mmCIF file of C-alpha atoms in Angstrom:
data_model
loop_
_atom_site.group_PDB
_atom_site.id
_atom_site.type_symbol
_atom_site.label_atom_id
_atom_site.label_comp_id
_atom_site.label_asym_id
_atom_site.label_seq_id
_atom_site.Cartn_x
_atom_site.Cartn_y
_atom_site.Cartn_z
ATOM 1 C CA UNK A 37 -82.582 60.834 208.417
ATOM 2 C CA UNK A 38 -85.982 60.374 210.060
ATOM 3 C CA UNK A 39 -84.645 57.423 212.052
ATOM 4 C CA UNK A 40 -81.757 59.468 213.477
ATOM 5 C CA UNK A 41 -84.047 62.385 214.253
ATOM 6 C CA UNK A 42 -86.545 60.038 215.892
ATOM 7 C CA UNK A 43 -83.828 58.479 218.062
ATOM 8 C CA UNK A 44 -82.443 61.899 219.016
ATOM 9 C CA UNK A 45 -85.868 63.245 219.957
ATOM 10 C CA UNK A 46 -86.686 60.041 221.840
ATOM 11 C CA UNK A 47 -83.423 60.382 223.755
ATOM 12 C CA UNK A 48 -84.246 63.980 224.643
ATOM 13 C CA UNK A 49 -87.691 62.883 225.778
ATOM 14 C CA UNK A 50 -86.112 60.188 227.993
ATOM 15 C CA UNK A 51 -84.087 62.726 230.013
ATOM 16 C CA UNK A 52 -86.962 63.398 232.415
ATOM 17 C CA UNK A 53 -88.119 59.826 233.026
ATOM 18 C CA UNK A 54 -84.547 58.648 233.547
ATOM 19 C CA UNK A 55 -84.037 61.361 236.169
ATOM 20 C CA UNK A 56 -87.239 60.272 237.888
ATOM 21 C CA UNK A 57 -86.872 56.508 237.925
ATOM 22 C CA UNK A 58 -83.150 55.718 237.891
ATOM 23 C CA UNK A 59 -82.431 56.917 241.411
ATOM 24 C CA UNK A 60 -85.474 55.351 243.106
ATOM 25 C CA UNK A 61 -83.575 52.191 244.177
ATOM 26 C CA UNK A 62 -81.053 54.472 245.913
ATOM 27 C CA UNK A 63 -83.517 56.024 248.384
ATOM 28 C CA UNK A 64 -82.350 53.905 251.356
ATOM 29 C CA UNK A 65 -78.670 54.535 250.618
ATOM 30 C CA UNK A 66 -79.216 58.286 250.225
ATOM 31 C CA UNK A 67 -81.146 58.344 253.497
ATOM 32 C CA UNK A 68 -78.318 56.503 255.217
ATOM 33 C CA UNK A 69 -75.623 58.766 253.764
ATOM 34 C CA UNK A 70 -77.320 61.940 254.949
ATOM 35 C CA UNK A 71 -79.016 60.449 258.013
ATOM 36 C CA UNK A 72 -82.290 61.724 256.571
ATOM 37 C CA UNK A 73 -85.842 60.528 257.046
ATOM 38 C CA UNK A 74 -87.694 58.790 254.223
ATOM 39 C CA UNK A 75 -89.977 61.843 254.042
ATOM 40 C CA UNK A 76 -87.059 64.146 253.237
ATOM 41 C CA UNK A 77 -85.732 61.714 250.642
ATOM 42 C CA UNK A 78 -89.173 61.567 249.026
ATOM 43 C CA UNK A 79 -89.098 65.354 248.789
ATOM 44 C CA UNK A 80 -86.218 65.061 246.323
ATOM 45 C CA UNK A 81 -88.667 63.318 244.004
ATOM 46 C CA UNK A 82 -91.644 65.561 244.780
ATOM 47 C CA UNK A 83 -89.703 68.762 244.176
ATOM 48 C CA UNK A 84 -88.261 67.357 240.947
ATOM 49 C CA UNK A 85 -91.737 66.436 239.686
ATOM 50 C CA UNK A 86 -93.218 69.809 240.623
ATOM 51 C CA UNK A 87 -90.455 71.725 238.838
ATOM 52 C CA UNK A 88 -90.529 69.334 235.869
ATOM 53 C CA UNK A 89 -94.278 69.847 235.377
ATOM 54 C CA UNK A 90 -94.115 73.591 236.045
ATOM 55 C CA UNK A 91 -91.425 74.301 233.453
ATOM 56 C CA UNK A 92 -93.138 72.199 230.807
ATOM 57 C CA UNK A 93 -95.731 74.967 230.722
ATOM 58 C CA UNK A 94 -93.101 77.408 229.481
ATOM 59 C CA UNK A 95 -90.756 75.482 227.198
ATOM 60 C CA UNK A 96 -93.000 75.854 224.164
ATOM 61 C CA UNK A 97 -93.082 79.628 224.467
ATOM 62 C CA UNK A 98 -89.377 79.795 225.244
ATOM 63 C CA UNK A 99 -88.488 77.685 222.208
ATOM 64 C CA UNK A 100 -90.795 79.797 219.997
ATOM 65 C CA UNK A 101 -89.068 82.956 221.238
ATOM 66 C CA UNK A 102 -85.415 81.871 221.388
ATOM 67 C CA UNK A 103 -85.299 78.884 219.048
ATOM 68 C CA UNK A 104 -85.527 75.133 219.535
ATOM 69 C CA UNK A 105 -81.804 74.363 219.699
ATOM 70 C CA UNK A 106 -80.791 77.120 222.174
ATOM 71 C CA UNK A 107 -83.528 76.116 224.610
ATOM 72 C CA UNK A 108 -82.520 72.447 224.408
ATOM 73 C CA UNK A 109 -78.819 73.265 224.799
ATOM 74 C CA UNK A 110 -79.318 75.563 227.795
ATOM 75 C CA UNK A 111 -81.633 73.088 229.494
ATOM 76 C CA UNK A 112 -79.142 70.257 228.935
ATOM 77 C CA UNK A 113 -76.274 72.328 230.368
ATOM 78 C CA UNK A 114 -78.381 73.024 233.469
ATOM 79 C CA UNK A 115 -79.385 69.363 233.686
ATOM 80 C CA UNK A 116 -75.782 68.158 233.381
ATOM 81 C CA UNK A 117 -74.561 70.677 235.966
ATOM 82 C CA UNK A 118 -77.350 69.733 238.382
ATOM 83 C CA UNK A 119 -76.597 66.028 237.912
ATOM 84 C CA UNK A 120 -72.899 66.549 238.629
ATOM 85 C CA UNK A 121 -73.711 68.664 241.684
ATOM 86 C CA UNK A 122 -76.134 65.975 242.890
ATOM 87 C CA UNK A 123 -73.409 63.349 242.522
ATOM 88 C CA UNK A 124 -71.125 65.499 244.652
ATOM 89 C CA UNK A 125 -73.787 66.705 247.112
ATOM 90 C CA UNK A 126 -72.386 67.070 250.637
ATOM 91 C CA UNK A 127 -75.828 67.357 252.259
ATOM 92 C CA UNK A 128 -79.471 66.545 251.705
ATOM 93 C CA UNK A 129 -80.201 70.251 251.221
ATOM 94 C CA UNK A 130 -77.739 70.481 248.340
ATOM 95 C CA UNK A 131 -79.161 67.290 246.825
ATOM 96 C CA UNK A 132 -82.665 68.740 247.074
ATOM 97 C CA UNK A 133 -81.538 71.976 245.384
ATOM 98 C CA UNK A 134 -79.886 69.957 242.610
ATOM 99 C CA UNK A 135 -83.063 67.965 242.060
ATOM 100 C CA UNK A 136 -85.010 71.227 241.762
ATOM 101 C CA UNK A 137 -82.655 72.433 239.006
ATOM 102 C CA UNK A 138 -82.784 69.023 237.333
ATOM 103 C CA UNK A 139 -86.572 69.195 237.346
ATOM 104 C CA UNK A 140 -86.585 72.690 235.879
ATOM 105 C CA UNK A 141 -84.291 71.553 233.067
ATOM 106 C CA UNK A 142 -85.499 68.015 232.322
ATOM 107 C CA UNK A 143 -88.798 68.814 230.618
ATOM 108 C CA UNK A 144 -87.367 70.711 227.659
ATOM 109 C CA UNK A 145 -86.701 67.590 225.614
ATOM 110 C CA UNK A 146 -90.297 66.413 225.745
ATOM 111 C CA UNK A 147 -91.863 69.730 224.816
ATOM 112 C CA UNK A 148 -89.329 70.946 222.285
ATOM 113 C CA UNK A 149 -89.032 67.484 220.736
ATOM 114 C CA UNK A 150 -92.728 67.467 219.914
ATOM 115 C CA UNK A 151 -92.444 70.996 218.547
ATOM 116 C CA UNK A 152 -89.593 69.929 216.264
ATOM 117 C CA UNK A 153 -91.712 67.101 214.869
ATOM 118 C CA UNK A 154 -94.622 69.462 214.243
ATOM 119 C CA UNK A 155 -92.250 71.989 212.598
ATOM 120 C CA UNK A 156 -90.761 69.467 210.190
ATOM 121 C CA UNK A 157 -93.599 67.041 209.490
ATOM 122 C CA UNK A 158 -97.341 67.015 209.116
ATOM 123 C CA UNK A 159 -100.253 64.631 209.016
ATOM 124 C CA UNK A 160 -99.647 60.911 209.092
ATOM 125 C CA UNK A 161 -95.856 61.282 208.932
ATOM 126 C CA UNK A 162 -95.812 63.482 212.050
ATOM 127 C CA UNK A 163 -98.077 61.027 213.884
ATOM 128 C CA UNK A 164 -95.858 58.119 212.878
ATOM 129 C CA UNK A 165 -92.708 59.845 214.168
ATOM 130 C CA UNK A 166 -94.431 60.883 217.401
ATOM 131 C CA UNK A 167 -95.583 57.296 217.890
ATOM 132 C CA UNK A 168 -92.033 56.020 217.408
ATOM 133 C CA UNK A 169 -90.694 58.605 219.858
ATOM 134 C CA UNK A 170 -93.283 57.595 222.441
ATOM 135 C CA UNK A 171 -92.484 53.915 221.909
ATOM 136 C CA UNK A 172 -88.779 54.491 222.620
ATOM 137 C CA UNK A 173 -89.687 56.911 225.433
ATOM 138 C CA UNK A 174 -91.800 54.176 227.029
ATOM 139 C CA UNK A 175 -88.647 52.144 227.614
ATOM 140 C CA UNK A 176 -87.221 54.666 230.085
ATOM 141 C CA UNK A 177 -89.587 54.020 233.013
ATOM 142 C CA UNK A 178 -89.190 50.276 232.467
ATOM 143 C CA UNK A 179 -85.395 50.075 232.324
ATOM 144 C CA UNK A 180 -84.453 53.009 234.570
ATOM 145 C CA UNK A 181 -85.120 51.379 237.978
ATOM 146 C CA UNK A 182 -83.267 48.241 236.913
ATOM 147 C CA UNK A 183 -80.317 50.272 235.659
ATOM 148 C CA UNK A 184 -80.439 52.401 238.809
ATOM 149 C CA UNK A 185 -80.416 49.258 240.958
ATOM 150 C CA UNK A 186 -77.368 47.921 239.137
ATOM 151 C CA UNK A 187 -75.562 51.234 239.507
ATOM 152 C CA UNK A 188 -76.541 51.459 243.182
ATOM 153 C CA UNK A 189 -75.324 47.953 244.002
ATOM 154 C CA UNK A 190 -72.171 48.180 241.907
ATOM 155 C CA UNK A 191 -71.012 51.736 242.511
ATOM 156 C CA UNK A 192 -73.245 53.447 245.075
ATOM 157 C CA UNK A 193 -76.018 56.002 244.771
ATOM 158 C CA UNK A 194 -73.789 58.803 243.484
ATOM 159 C CA UNK A 195 -73.095 56.776 240.336
ATOM 160 C CA UNK A 196 -76.740 57.192 239.346
ATOM 161 C CA UNK A 197 -76.256 60.947 239.087
ATOM 162 C CA UNK A 198 -72.978 60.479 237.204
ATOM 163 C CA UNK A 199 -74.926 58.303 234.753
ATOM 164 C CA UNK A 200 -77.576 61.019 234.372
ATOM 165 C CA UNK A 201 -74.828 63.586 233.736
ATOM 166 C CA UNK A 202 -73.282 61.291 231.110
ATOM 167 C CA UNK A 203 -76.640 60.740 229.412
ATOM 168 C CA UNK A 204 -77.260 64.500 229.400
ATOM 169 C CA UNK A 205 -73.803 65.038 227.908
ATOM 170 C CA UNK A 206 -74.510 62.464 225.188
ATOM 171 C CA UNK A 207 -77.741 64.291 224.362
ATOM 172 C CA UNK A 208 -75.916 67.656 224.355
ATOM 173 C CA UNK A 209 -73.296 66.349 221.931
ATOM 174 C CA UNK A 210 -75.978 64.779 219.737
ATOM 175 C CA UNK A 211 -77.918 68.040 219.455
ATOM 176 C CA UNK A 212 -74.829 69.865 218.250
#
């Protein structure tokens, strides 16, 4: 039971880092598609990070008020929708707007996941589970650019956002 919960919470925690690092190898292709400057393409990352950090300030309070599961489910629906819209983006402006929504939604897993651990466990057991979550979470920034590069080369930059939508959907189904 603890192993499944740990893997689920680690997966939820990976949503943000995957959204940050997986599409980095696609910057040149995105710039070419939209005939955009590198500065504009970098803004898709900057805006994501700003929104990601900003919303992390509120997810604890939201999950205390509305419940852990509803906050996770709503954030995952927004994340999935934003990922699909990013994959279909007809312009750099739409892509930027999608990245903003992704950023707003992606931080819920990290914050609420830690809250779930603290709700269900205490002391050394809670620390052990948090350590395991962080160990699995640490894989995301390491594997995401490689995975993103493979997706970019094999299927184009839009496939990265389809992958993020699929990962979000897997997390949504797992939380059910």
